[in-house]
Amino acid sequence: MSAPDEQTQSGPRAVPGSVDVAVVGAGFSGMYLLHRLREMNLSAVVFEAGTDVGGTWYWNRYPGARVDVESLAYSFSFSEELEQEYEWEERYPTQPEILRYARHVADRFDLRRDIFFGTRVTAAAYDERDAAWLVRTDRGDAVTARFLVMATGCLSFSKLPEVPGLERFRGATFHTAHWPHEDVDFGGMRVGLIGTGSSGVQSIPVIAEQAADLTVFQRTPAYSLPARNRRLRPDEIADMKAGYRAFRKAQRESGFGVPVAPATKSALEVSDEERDTAFEAAWESGSLVNLLTAYTDLAVDLAANDTAKRFVHGKIRQIVKDPQTAEDLCPAYPFGTKRPCLDTDYYETYNRDNVHLVNLLRTPIVEITEKGVRTSAGEYAFDAIVYATGFDAMTGSLTNVDIRGRGGVSLKEAWSAGPRTYLGISSAGFPNMFMITGPGSPSVLSNMVVSIEQHVDWVADAIDHLDRHGLTTIEPEPQAQDAWVDHVNLVGGFTLYPKANSWYMGANVPGKPRVFMPYAGGVGEYRKKCDEVAARGYEGFSLSPDGPAQQRPADD
Ligand SMILES: Cc1cc2nc3c(=O)[nH]c(=O)nc-3n(C[C@H](O)[C@H](O)[C@H](O)COP(=O)(O)OP(=O)(O)OC[C@H]3O[C@@H](n4cnc5c(N)ncnc54)[C@H](O)[C@@H]3O)c2cc1C
C-alpha cells in the first residue's frame, strides 16, 4: 500500500505514443536525466515501478537505513539554487531525510508530470528499420522512442536467499529492500535476520532494541566502521555552502567521488606506532573512505592490506565481549574488497543478552520451516524473519527486462558470460540505448550522485551531438568495447577487489558469471576518459545518419 503523500498514478493521464527519450527509473538518475532532457527541449517519458520518486530511498525503508556518504556531498550539484536552499539535518541522513530531498527536487523542477509511477517496463525492442525503441510496460503501454535510457539502478533488483521453504514460514516476513511503508513494530517478537551486508548492519542495532530476541544469521561478516553520525552544525553547513564550487570540482576529480587528502606513504614503510595512530584517526573520523585511503597500497597490496585488516579485527575483539562471537565477526577477506559498512553500535549490539549470532559457515541454513529457520544444528522458532539479503547487483535490473537489440538478440544472451559495455554507458548491438552507472563504470565504487550526474551529462551531450549533426544512431564499436572490457579487467586485476566473493563479482547470485563489474580506475580518471571520447567525436562509437533523423538547428 502506498503512503498518502505519494503520487500514485491517478486520472486518465495518457502515456504518449512516441517520444525522443524513454527513461526507465525515477531514482536520482532518472530524475536528473528528465531535467536535462527538458532543458534540451526533448520530449521524454519516465516509467517508474514505485509510486514515487527516490529509487533506492523509496524502497529501502528498513529501520536504521542511512546513506554512508555525508549529506552535503551526497546531493545534486547541477543547480546552485538547490544547493543553497536545501537544509540537510544530519551528517549521514536517514532514508526519510533523503526521500524528502528527492521529493523536494521532483517538486522544485516539476518532474512528476512526465513520470508514470506504478509502471514497470517489461520489454524494449530495437527496430532497426525505424532506428527506434519500442518500450512496453506491465500496464499495457507501448511507447516508441529514439533513445532508451536504463536508469534502473545498480542496487534495485533484490534477491532472497537460495534456501528451500521460503513460502512455508507462518510468521511475518520482510525484505529490507521492500520494507512496508507503515511502521513495523517488533516489540515482544522473536526475530530472525538473515544477511550481514550494509542493510543488515544498519538494521540489526535498531531491531535489537525493539525485539524480545534477535538471531542474526551470518554467512560472510562485514567490515564495519563507526559512522559517528550527528546533527550538522549551522556553521559547517554555511561553510560548505560558501565553498560548494571548489568542493564539487574536488569531488569530480577524486577517486571515490569524495575528496580525501592523497596518501603519500606505503603502509609497510611506517612504524607500527605511526600506522596505528593513522588508523585510529580514520576509525574516529566516522568515514567510509579514510581508512582505505590512509596509505597508498591498502587496496592493491595484500601485506599492506593485512595491517588494516588486523586493526579492524583488533577493534572487533575489543568491543565484542564473547570471544567466539568476536571471532565469527572478523572477516577473513582483505579489508575493503567487499563494500565496507558504516554503522551505529553494530558490534556493540552483539553484547546484548537478546542478540545471538549464528555462523552459517559452521552451521548452514538447511531450510525455512513453518516455525522459522532450520540450520544443520537445529531449528530456530521466530515470529518474524527479516531478509537482508541484498541485490542481484549492477546487472539484475537490466537483464531482467526483456531488452532486445539488433537481430532480436537479448541483453541477457549478450551478457551471458558477464556484462560487456563500452565505458559502462552502452553496449554493442544495442544502438541508442544508454545505461546510467552501468557495469564497467565506477558506479558502486563511488559516491553515486557524482557518478550519476557525470553519466547523465555525458548521455545528454551525446544525444545533443547526434541531433546537431543530423545523426540518428550511436553504438559502440565491438573492438572499442572489447578494449574497454579488457581495461576494466586489467585495472580491477591490479587491486585486491577480485579476492573477495562479493556482489562486486556477482558471487552472491548462484550461476552469475564471476566478473569484477565496476571500474576501479577512479571517478576522476574515468571522467577524463569519457570526456576524451566525446572530444574526439565519440571515438569508439559508430555514429550513423541512417533512419529518420530529427535534426535541430545548431546554435553554435
Ligand atoms: C540500502 C542502500 C544504501 C545505499 N547507500 C549508498 C551510499 O551511502 N552512497 C552511495 O553513493 N550510494 C548508496 N547506495 C546506492 C544508491 O543506489 C545510489 O546512491 C543511488 O540512489 C542510485 O540512484 P539510481 O537512480 O541510479 O538508482 P535507484 O535509486 O536504484 O533507482 C532506480 C529506479 O528504477 C526503478 N526500476 C528498475 N527497474 C525498473 C523497470 N523495469 N521498470 C520501471 N522502473 C524500474 C526502480 O523501481 C527504482 O526506483 C545505496 C543503495 C542501497 C540499496
Coordinates of C-alpha atoms and ligand atoms in Angstrom, one line a residue:
M1 CA 0.0 0.0 0.0
S2 CA 1.3 3.4 -0.8
A3 CA 1.6 6.2 1.8
P4 CA -1.0 9.0 1.3
D5 CA 1.6 11.6 0.4
E6 CA 2.8 9.6 -2.6
Q7 CA 1.8 10.3 -6.1
T8 CA 0.2 7.2 -7.4
Q9 CA -0.9 7.3 -10.9
S10 CA -4.3 8.9 -10.9
G11 CA -6.7 10.0 -13.6
P12 CA -6.6 9.3 -17.2
R13 CA -3.2 10.8 -17.9
A14 CA -2.2 9.2 -21.2
V15 CA 1.2 7.8 -21.9
P16 CA 2.5 9.4 -25.1
G17 CA 2.8 7.1 -28.1
S18 CA 6.1 8.5 -29.2
V19 CA 8.9 10.5 -27.5
D20 CA 12.5 11.4 -28.1
V21 CA 13.7 9.6 -25.0
A22 CA 12.2 6.8 -22.8
V23 CA 13.7 6.6 -19.4
V24 CA 13.3 3.7 -17.1
G25 CA 13.5 4.5 -13.4
A26 CA 12.9 7.7 -11.3
G27 CA 15.7 7.5 -8.8
F28 CA 18.3 10.2 -8.7
S29 CA 19.4 9.1 -12.2
G30 CA 16.1 9.3 -13.9
M31 CA 15.1 12.5 -12.2
Y32 CA 18.2 14.4 -13.2
L33 CA 18.1 13.0 -16.7
L34 CA 14.5 14.1 -17.2
H35 CA 15.5 17.6 -16.1
R36 CA 18.4 17.7 -18.6
L37 CA 16.3 16.4 -21.4
R38 CA 13.7 19.1 -20.8
E39 CA 16.3 21.8 -20.9
M40 CA 17.2 20.4 -24.3
N41 CA 13.6 20.7 -25.5
L42 CA 13.4 16.9 -26.0
S43 CA 10.2 15.0 -25.2
A44 CA 10.6 12.3 -22.6
V45 CA 8.7 9.9 -20.6
V46 CA 9.9 8.2 -17.4
F47 CA 8.5 4.9 -16.2
E48 CA 8.9 4.0 -12.5
A49 CA 7.8 0.8 -10.8
G50 CA 7.4 2.5 -7.4
T51 CA 4.7 5.0 -6.6
D52 CA 7.0 8.0 -6.0
V53 CA 10.5 9.3 -6.9
G54 CA 13.7 8.4 -5.0
G55 CA 14.5 4.9 -6.2
T56 CA 16.8 3.3 -3.5
W57 CA 15.4 5.7 -0.9
Y58 CA 11.8 5.0 -1.8
W59 CA 12.2 1.2 -1.5
N60 CA 14.8 0.7 1.3
R61 CA 12.8 1.9 4.4
Y62 CA 14.2 -0.6 6.8
P63 CA 15.0 0.6 10.4
G64 CA 18.3 2.3 10.5
A65 CA 18.6 2.9 6.7
R66 CA 21.0 5.7 6.0
V67 CA 23.4 6.8 3.4
D68 CA 27.1 6.4 4.2
V69 CA 28.4 9.4 2.2
E70 CA 27.9 12.7 4.0
S71 CA 24.7 14.6 3.1
L72 CA 26.4 17.7 1.8
A73 CA 28.4 15.5 -0.6
Y74 CA 25.6 13.0 -1.4
S75 CA 23.5 15.6 -3.2
F76 CA 22.9 17.1 -6.6
S77 CA 25.3 19.8 -7.8
F78 CA 23.5 20.7 -11.1
S79 CA 21.6 23.6 -9.5
E80 CA 23.3 26.2 -7.3
E81 CA 19.9 27.4 -6.1
L82 CA 19.0 23.9 -5.0
E83 CA 22.4 23.6 -3.2
Q84 CA 21.9 26.8 -1.4
E85 CA 18.3 26.5 -0.4
Y86 CA 18.2 22.9 0.8
E87 CA 18.8 22.3 4.5
W88 CA 20.3 18.9 5.5
E89 CA 19.8 17.9 9.1
E90 CA 22.3 15.1 9.7
R91 CA 25.8 14.3 8.8
Y92 CA 24.6 10.9 7.4
P93 CA 20.9 11.4 6.7
T94 CA 18.3 8.7 7.3
Q95 CA 16.2 7.2 4.5
P96 CA 13.3 9.5 5.3
E97 CA 15.5 12.6 5.0
I98 CA 16.9 11.5 1.6
L99 CA 13.5 10.7 0.3
R100 CA 12.3 14.1 1.4
Y101 CA 15.2 15.6 -0.6
A102 CA 14.2 13.6 -3.7
R103 CA 10.6 14.7 -3.4
H104 CA 11.8 18.3 -3.0
V105 CA 13.8 18.0 -6.2
A106 CA 10.8 16.5 -8.0
D107 CA 8.6 19.3 -6.9
R108 CA 11.1 22.1 -7.4
F109 CA 11.8 21.1 -11.0
D110 CA 8.2 20.0 -11.7
L111 CA 9.4 16.5 -12.7
R112 CA 6.3 14.4 -11.9
R113 CA 4.2 15.4 -14.9
D114 CA 6.4 13.3 -17.2
I115 CA 6.8 10.3 -14.8
F116 CA 4.4 7.4 -14.9
F117 CA 4.5 5.8 -11.4
G118 CA 3.4 2.3 -10.6
T119 CA 4.5 1.2 -14.1
R120 CA 7.2 -1.4 -14.7
V121 CA 8.9 -1.6 -18.1
T122 CA 8.8 -5.3 -19.1
A123 CA 10.4 -5.2 -22.6
A124 CA 12.2 -3.0 -25.0
A125 CA 12.9 -3.9 -28.6
Y126 CA 15.1 -2.0 -31.1
D127 CA 13.5 -1.6 -34.6
E128 CA 16.5 -1.4 -37.0
R129 CA 14.4 0.0 -39.9
D130 CA 13.0 2.9 -37.9
A131 CA 16.0 3.3 -35.6
A132 CA 13.7 3.4 -32.6
W133 CA 13.0 1.5 -29.4
L134 CA 9.5 0.1 -28.7
V135 CA 9.1 0.1 -24.9
R136 CA 6.4 -2.0 -23.3
T137 CA 5.1 -1.8 -19.7
D138 CA 3.1 -4.0 -17.3
R139 CA 0.2 -1.6 -17.8
G140 CA 0.0 -2.4 -21.5
D141 CA 1.6 0.9 -22.6
A142 CA 3.7 0.8 -25.8
V143 CA 5.9 3.8 -26.5
T144 CA 8.3 4.4 -29.4
A145 CA 11.4 6.3 -28.5
R146 CA 14.5 7.4 -30.4
F147 CA 16.6 6.7 -27.3
L148 CA 16.2 4.3 -24.4
V149 CA 17.9 5.1 -21.1
M150 CA 18.1 2.5 -18.4
A151 CA 18.3 4.5 -15.2
T152 CA 17.3 1.3 -13.3
G153 CA 19.9 1.4 -10.5
C154 CA 22.8 -0.8 -9.6
L155 CA 21.2 -2.0 -6.4
S156 CA 17.5 -2.2 -7.2
F157 CA 16.8 -5.8 -8.2
S158 CA 16.6 -7.5 -4.8
K159 CA 17.2 -11.2 -4.0
L160 CA 16.2 -13.8 -1.5
P161 CA 18.5 -16.5 -0.1
E162 CA 18.7 -19.7 -2.0
V163 CA 17.2 -22.0 0.6
P164 CA 14.1 -24.2 0.3
G165 CA 10.9 -23.5 2.1
L166 CA 10.7 -19.7 1.9
E167 CA 7.0 -19.8 1.3
R168 CA 6.4 -22.1 4.3
F169 CA 7.0 -19.7 7.2
R170 CA 3.8 -18.8 9.0
G171 CA 5.1 -15.6 10.7
A172 CA 5.7 -12.2 9.2
T173 CA 8.5 -11.8 6.6
F174 CA 10.2 -8.7 5.4
H175 CA 12.9 -7.9 2.8
T176 CA 14.9 -4.8 3.6
A177 CA 14.6 -3.5 0.0
H178 CA 10.8 -3.8 0.1
W179 CA 10.1 -2.6 3.5
P180 CA 6.4 -1.7 4.3
H181 CA 5.5 2.0 4.2
E182 CA 3.8 1.7 7.6
D183 CA 5.9 1.4 10.8
V184 CA 6.8 -2.1 11.8
D185 CA 6.9 -2.8 15.5
F186 CA 9.0 -5.8 16.5
G187 CA 8.1 -5.2 20.2
G188 CA 8.0 -8.6 22.1
M189 CA 8.8 -10.6 19.0
R190 CA 11.4 -13.3 18.3
V191 CA 13.1 -12.1 15.1
G192 CA 15.5 -13.9 12.8
L193 CA 17.5 -11.8 10.4
I194 CA 19.4 -13.3 7.5
G195 CA 22.3 -11.3 5.9
T196 CA 25.0 -9.0 7.3
G197 CA 25.8 -6.7 4.4
S198 CA 25.1 -3.0 4.7
S199 CA 21.3 -3.3 5.2
G200 CA 21.8 -6.0 7.9
V201 CA 24.5 -4.0 9.7
Q202 CA 22.3 -0.8 9.7
S203 CA 19.1 -2.5 10.8
I204 CA 20.4 -5.0 13.4
P205 CA 21.1 -2.5 16.2
V206 CA 17.7 -0.9 15.7
I207 CA 15.7 -4.1 15.6
A208 CA 17.7 -5.4 18.6
E209 CA 16.3 -2.6 20.7
Q210 CA 12.7 -3.4 19.8
A211 CA 12.7 -7.2 19.6
A212 CA 12.4 -9.6 22.6
D213 CA 15.1 -11.6 20.9
L214 CA 17.1 -11.3 17.7
T215 CA 19.1 -14.1 16.0
V216 CA 21.4 -13.0 13.2
F217 CA 22.3 -15.5 10.5
Q218 CA 25.7 -14.6 9.0
R219 CA 27.4 -16.2 6.0
T220 CA 30.1 -13.6 5.5
P221 CA 30.9 -10.9 8.1
A222 CA 31.2 -7.3 7.0
Y223 CA 33.9 -4.8 7.9
S224 CA 32.0 -2.1 9.6
L225 CA 33.3 1.3 10.8
P226 CA 31.6 3.6 13.3
A227 CA 29.6 6.4 11.5
R228 CA 29.8 8.9 14.3
N229 CA 26.7 10.4 13.0
R230 CA 25.4 13.7 14.4
R231 CA 23.3 16.7 13.6
L232 CA 25.0 19.2 11.3
R233 CA 26.0 22.4 12.9
P234 CA 24.8 25.7 11.3
D235 CA 28.4 26.9 10.9
E236 CA 29.6 23.8 8.9
I237 CA 26.5 24.0 6.7
A238 CA 27.3 27.7 6.0
D239 CA 31.0 26.9 5.3
M240 CA 30.0 24.1 2.9
K241 CA 27.5 26.3 1.1
A242 CA 30.1 29.1 0.7
G243 CA 32.7 26.6 -0.7
Y244 CA 30.5 24.4 -2.8
R245 CA 32.0 25.1 -6.2
A246 CA 35.5 24.2 -5.2
F247 CA 34.2 21.1 -3.3
R248 CA 32.2 19.9 -6.3
K249 CA 35.3 20.2 -8.5
A250 CA 37.3 18.2 -6.0
Q251 CA 34.6 15.5 -5.8
R252 CA 34.6 15.1 -9.6
E253 CA 38.4 14.8 -9.7
S254 CA 38.7 12.4 -6.8
G255 CA 38.9 8.6 -6.7
F256 CA 35.7 7.8 -5.0
G257 CA 33.7 11.0 -5.5
V258 CA 34.6 12.0 -2.0
P259 CA 37.6 14.3 -1.7
V260 CA 40.3 13.0 0.5
A261 CA 43.9 14.1 1.0
P262 CA 46.0 11.7 -1.1
A263 CA 48.1 9.2 0.8
T264 CA 51.8 9.6 0.3
K265 CA 53.3 6.5 2.1
S266 CA 53.1 2.8 1.9
A267 CA 51.5 1.1 5.0
L268 CA 54.7 -1.0 5.1
E269 CA 57.2 1.8 5.2
V270 CA 56.0 3.3 8.5
S271 CA 56.4 2.1 12.1
D272 CA 53.6 0.2 13.8
E273 CA 53.0 3.2 16.1
E274 CA 52.7 5.6 13.2
R275 CA 50.3 3.3 11.4
D276 CA 48.2 2.7 14.4
T277 CA 47.9 6.4 15.0
A278 CA 46.7 7.0 11.4
F279 CA 44.3 4.1 11.5
E280 CA 42.9 5.2 14.9
A281 CA 42.3 8.7 13.4
A282 CA 40.5 7.2 10.5
W283 CA 38.4 5.0 12.8
E284 CA 37.4 8.0 14.9
S285 CA 36.6 10.2 11.9
G286 CA 33.4 8.3 11.0
S287 CA 34.2 7.9 7.3
L288 CA 33.9 5.1 4.9
V289 CA 37.0 6.0 2.9
N290 CA 39.5 7.4 5.3
L291 CA 40.8 4.0 6.5
L292 CA 41.1 2.6 3.0
T293 CA 42.9 5.7 1.7
A294 CA 45.2 6.2 4.7
Y295 CA 48.1 4.6 2.7
T296 CA 48.9 4.3 -1.0
D297 CA 48.8 0.5 -1.1
L298 CA 46.0 -0.8 1.1
A299 CA 43.8 -1.5 -1.9
V300 CA 46.5 -3.1 -4.0
D301 CA 48.9 -5.0 -1.8
L302 CA 47.9 -7.9 0.4
A303 CA 50.6 -7.4 3.0
A304 CA 49.7 -3.7 3.3
N305 CA 46.0 -4.5 3.5
D306 CA 46.7 -7.0 6.3
T307 CA 47.7 -4.1 8.5
A308 CA 44.2 -2.6 8.1
K309 CA 42.6 -6.0 8.5
R310 CA 44.4 -6.6 11.8
F311 CA 43.5 -3.2 13.0
V312 CA 39.7 -3.7 12.5
H313 CA 39.9 -7.3 13.9
G314 CA 41.5 -5.7 17.0
K315 CA 38.6 -3.3 17.3
I316 CA 36.1 -6.1 17.0
R317 CA 37.8 -8.1 19.6
Q318 CA 38.0 -5.1 21.9
I319 CA 34.3 -4.3 21.5
V320 CA 32.6 -7.7 21.4
K321 CA 32.8 -9.4 24.8
D322 CA 32.1 -13.1 23.8
P323 CA 35.3 -14.3 22.2
Q324 CA 33.6 -16.8 19.9
T325 CA 31.2 -14.1 18.6
A326 CA 34.1 -11.7 18.1
E327 CA 36.0 -14.3 16.1
D328 CA 32.9 -15.0 14.0
L329 CA 32.5 -11.3 13.2
C330 CA 36.1 -10.9 12.0
P331 CA 36.2 -11.1 8.2
A332 CA 38.8 -13.4 6.5
Y333 CA 38.9 -11.5 3.2
P334 CA 41.0 -8.3 2.7
F335 CA 39.7 -5.1 4.1
G336 CA 37.7 -3.1 1.6
T337 CA 37.3 -5.8 -1.1
K338 CA 33.6 -6.2 -0.2
R339 CA 31.8 -2.9 0.4
P340 CA 32.6 -1.8 4.0
C341 CA 29.7 -0.5 6.1
L342 CA 29.2 2.5 8.4
D343 CA 27.3 1.7 11.5
T344 CA 25.9 3.0 14.7
D345 CA 26.7 0.5 17.5
Y346 CA 26.8 -2.6 15.3
Y347 CA 29.5 -4.6 17.1
E348 CA 28.2 -3.3 20.5
T349 CA 24.8 -4.8 19.7
Y350 CA 26.3 -8.3 20.0
N351 CA 26.9 -7.7 23.7
R352 CA 23.2 -7.5 24.3
D353 CA 21.6 -10.5 26.0
N354 CA 18.8 -10.6 23.5
V355 CA 21.1 -10.9 20.4
H356 CA 22.7 -14.1 19.1
L357 CA 24.9 -14.7 16.1
V358 CA 24.7 -17.9 14.1
N359 CA 27.8 -18.5 11.9
L360 CA 26.4 -20.1 8.7
L361 CA 29.9 -21.3 7.7
R362 CA 29.8 -23.7 10.6
T363 CA 26.0 -24.5 10.6
P364 CA 24.5 -23.6 7.2
I365 CA 20.7 -23.0 6.8
V366 CA 19.0 -26.2 5.6
E367 CA 15.5 -24.8 5.1
I368 CA 13.0 -22.3 6.2
T369 CA 10.2 -24.1 8.1
E370 CA 6.7 -23.1 9.2
K371 CA 8.2 -22.0 12.5
G372 CA 11.4 -20.4 11.5
V373 CA 14.9 -21.4 10.3
R374 CA 16.5 -24.8 10.4
T375 CA 20.3 -24.9 10.2
S376 CA 22.4 -28.1 10.3
A377 CA 22.5 -27.6 14.1
G378 CA 18.7 -27.4 14.7
E379 CA 15.5 -25.3 14.3
Y380 CA 15.1 -21.7 15.5
A381 CA 11.5 -20.5 16.0
F382 CA 10.6 -16.9 15.1
D383 CA 7.6 -14.5 15.0
A384 CA 9.2 -12.7 12.1
I385 CA 12.1 -13.2 9.6
V386 CA 13.9 -10.3 8.0
Y387 CA 15.8 -11.0 4.8
A388 CA 18.7 -8.5 4.5
T389 CA 20.0 -10.5 1.5
G390 CA 20.8 -7.7 -0.9
F391 CA 20.6 -7.5 -4.7
D392 CA 21.4 -9.0 -8.0
A393 CA 23.8 -6.0 -8.3
M394 CA 24.7 -4.0 -11.3
T395 CA 23.2 -6.2 -14.0
G396 CA 19.9 -7.6 -12.4
S397 CA 17.7 -4.6 -13.1
L398 CA 19.0 -4.6 -16.8
T399 CA 18.9 -8.3 -17.7
N400 CA 15.5 -8.8 -16.0
V401 CA 13.9 -6.5 -18.6
D402 CA 13.5 -8.3 -22.0
I403 CA 15.8 -5.9 -23.9
R404 CA 16.4 -6.9 -27.5
G405 CA 18.8 -5.1 -29.8
R406 CA 20.0 -5.7 -33.3
G407 CA 18.7 -9.0 -34.8
G408 CA 16.4 -9.6 -31.8
V409 CA 19.4 -10.6 -29.6
S410 CA 18.6 -10.1 -25.9
L411 CA 20.9 -8.3 -23.5
K412 CA 20.7 -11.3 -21.2
E413 CA 22.1 -13.5 -24.0
A414 CA 24.7 -10.9 -25.0
W415 CA 25.9 -10.8 -21.4
S416 CA 25.7 -14.5 -20.6
A417 CA 29.4 -14.6 -19.8
G418 CA 29.3 -11.3 -17.9
P419 CA 28.4 -7.7 -18.8
R420 CA 30.1 -6.2 -21.8
T421 CA 29.9 -2.5 -22.2
Y422 CA 31.8 0.4 -23.6
L423 CA 32.5 2.9 -20.8
G424 CA 29.7 1.3 -18.7
I425 CA 27.3 3.6 -20.7
S426 CA 26.3 1.5 -23.7
S427 CA 26.7 -2.0 -25.2
A428 CA 27.5 -3.1 -28.8
G429 CA 24.4 -4.5 -30.6
F430 CA 22.1 -2.1 -28.6
P431 CA 22.1 1.2 -30.6
N432 CA 20.7 4.3 -28.9
M433 CA 20.5 2.5 -25.5
F434 CA 22.3 4.0 -22.6
M435 CA 22.8 2.9 -19.0
I436 CA 23.3 5.2 -16.1
T437 CA 26.1 3.9 -13.9
G438 CA 26.2 0.6 -15.8
P439 CA 28.8 -2.2 -15.2
G440 CA 32.2 -1.1 -16.4
S441 CA 31.8 2.4 -14.8
P442 CA 32.9 3.5 -11.3
S443 CA 29.3 3.3 -10.1
V444 CA 29.2 1.4 -6.8
L445 CA 32.9 2.2 -6.0
S446 CA 31.9 5.9 -5.8
N447 CA 29.7 8.4 -4.2
M448 CA 27.0 7.6 -6.7
V449 CA 25.4 11.0 -7.1
V450 CA 28.7 12.2 -8.5
S451 CA 28.8 9.3 -11.0
I452 CA 25.1 9.7 -11.8
E453 CA 25.5 13.4 -12.7
Q454 CA 28.5 12.6 -14.9
H455 CA 26.7 9.9 -16.8
V456 CA 23.6 11.9 -17.3
D457 CA 25.5 14.8 -18.6
W458 CA 27.5 12.6 -20.9
V459 CA 24.4 10.9 -22.3
A460 CA 22.5 14.2 -22.7
D461 CA 25.5 15.7 -24.5
A462 CA 25.8 12.7 -26.8
I463 CA 22.1 12.9 -27.8
D464 CA 22.6 16.7 -28.4
H465 CA 25.7 15.9 -30.6
L466 CA 23.7 13.5 -32.7
D467 CA 20.8 15.9 -33.2
R468 CA 23.0 18.8 -34.1
H469 CA 24.9 16.8 -36.7
G470 CA 21.9 15.1 -38.3
L471 CA 22.9 11.7 -36.9
T472 CA 20.4 9.1 -35.9
T473 CA 22.3 6.3 -34.1
I474 CA 25.1 5.8 -31.7
E475 CA 26.5 2.4 -30.9
P476 CA 29.8 1.1 -29.5
E477 CA 32.2 -0.5 -32.0
P478 CA 32.8 -4.1 -30.9
Q479 CA 36.6 -3.6 -30.8
A480 CA 36.3 -0.5 -28.6
Q481 CA 34.0 -2.4 -26.3
D482 CA 36.5 -5.3 -26.1
A483 CA 39.3 -2.9 -25.3
W484 CA 37.3 -1.3 -22.6
V485 CA 36.3 -4.6 -21.0
D486 CA 40.0 -5.6 -21.1
H487 CA 40.9 -2.3 -19.5
V488 CA 38.3 -2.7 -16.7
N489 CA 39.6 -6.2 -16.0
L490 CA 43.2 -5.1 -16.1
V491 CA 42.6 -2.2 -13.6
G492 CA 40.5 -4.5 -11.4
G493 CA 43.3 -7.0 -11.5
F494 CA 45.7 -4.5 -10.0
T495 CA 43.5 -4.3 -7.0
L496 CA 42.6 -6.7 -4.3
Y497 CA 38.8 -6.4 -5.1
P498 CA 38.6 -9.7 -7.0
K499 CA 40.0 -11.6 -3.9
A500 CA 36.6 -11.5 -2.1
N501 CA 33.5 -13.4 -3.1
S502 CA 31.5 -10.2 -3.2
W503 CA 28.5 -8.8 -5.1
Y504 CA 31.0 -6.7 -7.0
M505 CA 32.0 -10.0 -8.5
G506 CA 28.4 -11.4 -8.9
A507 CA 29.3 -14.0 -6.3
N508 CA 26.1 -13.6 -4.3
V509 CA 23.9 -14.9 -7.1
P510 CA 24.3 -18.6 -8.0
G511 CA 25.1 -19.1 -11.6
K512 CA 26.0 -15.5 -12.2
P513 CA 29.4 -15.2 -14.1
R514 CA 32.3 -14.1 -11.8
V515 CA 33.4 -10.9 -13.3
F516 CA 34.6 -7.8 -11.4
M517 CA 31.9 -5.4 -12.6
P518 CA 32.7 -1.8 -11.5
Y519 CA 35.6 0.2 -13.0
A520 CA 38.3 0.7 -10.3
G521 CA 40.3 3.4 -12.1
G522 CA 38.6 6.2 -10.0
V523 CA 35.9 8.8 -10.7
G524 CA 38.3 11.5 -11.9
E525 CA 40.3 9.3 -14.3
Y526 CA 37.1 7.8 -15.7
R527 CA 35.6 11.2 -16.3
K528 CA 38.7 12.2 -18.2
K529 CA 38.4 9.1 -20.4
C530 CA 34.7 9.8 -21.1
D531 CA 35.4 13.4 -21.9
E532 CA 38.2 12.5 -24.3
V533 CA 36.0 10.0 -26.1
A534 CA 33.4 12.8 -26.7
A535 CA 36.0 15.4 -27.6
R536 CA 37.4 13.0 -30.3
G537 CA 34.0 12.9 -32.0
Y538 CA 32.8 9.9 -29.9
E539 CA 35.8 7.8 -30.5
G540 CA 34.9 4.1 -30.4
F541 CA 31.3 4.7 -31.2
S542 CA 29.9 4.3 -34.7
L543 CA 27.6 7.3 -35.4
S544 CA 25.2 6.8 -38.3
P545 CA 22.9 9.1 -40.2
D546 CA 20.6 6.2 -41.2
G547 CA 16.9 6.4 -40.5
P548 CA 14.6 9.3 -39.9
A549 CA 17.0 11.9 -38.3
Q550 CA 15.5 14.7 -36.3
Q551 CA 17.9 17.5 -36.9
R552 CA 17.7 20.6 -34.8
P553 CA 19.5 23.8 -35.8
A554 CA 22.9 24.3 -34.5
D555 CA 23.2 27.4 -32.3
D556 CA 26.9 27.4 -32.0
Ligands
LIG1 C1 20.5 0.3 1.2 C2 21.3 1.1 0.2 C3 22.2 2.1 0.7 C4 23.0 2.8 -0.2 N1 23.9 3.7 0.3 C5 24.6 4.4 -0.6 C6 25.6 5.4 -0.1 O1 25.8 5.5 1.1 N2 26.3 6.1 -1.0 C7 26.1 6.0 -2.3 O2 26.8 6.6 -3.1 N3 25.2 5.1 -2.8 C8 24.5 4.3 -2.0 N4 23.6 3.4 -2.5 C9 23.5 3.3 -3.9 C10 22.2 4.0 -4.4 O3 21.5 3.1 -5.1 C11 22.6 5.2 -5.3 O4 23.4 6.1 -4.5 C12 21.5 6.0 -6.0 O5 20.4 6.2 -5.1 C13 21.1 5.3 -7.2 O6 20.2 6.0 -7.9 P1 19.6 5.5 -9.3 O7 18.5 6.4 -9.7 O8 20.7 5.3 -10.3 O9 19.0 4.1 -9.0 P2 17.9 3.7 -8.0 O10 17.8 4.6 -6.9 O11 18.0 2.2 -7.7 O12 16.5 3.9 -8.8 C14 16.2 3.0 -9.9 C15 14.7 3.0 -10.0 O13 14.4 2.3 -11.2 C16 13.2 1.6 -11.0 N5 13.2 0.5 -11.9 C17 14.0 -0.5 -12.0 N6 13.7 -1.4 -13.0 C18 12.5 -0.9 -13.5 C19 11.6 -1.3 -14.5 N7 11.9 -2.4 -15.3 N8 10.5 -0.5 -14.8 C20 10.3 0.6 -14.1 N9 11.1 1.0 -13.1 C21 12.2 0.3 -12.8 C22 13.3 1.2 -9.5 O14 12.0 1.0 -9.0 C23 14.0 2.4 -8.9 O15 13.1 3.3 -8.3 C24 22.8 2.6 -1.6 C25 22.0 1.7 -2.1 C26 21.2 0.9 -1.2 C27 20.3 -0.1 -1.7

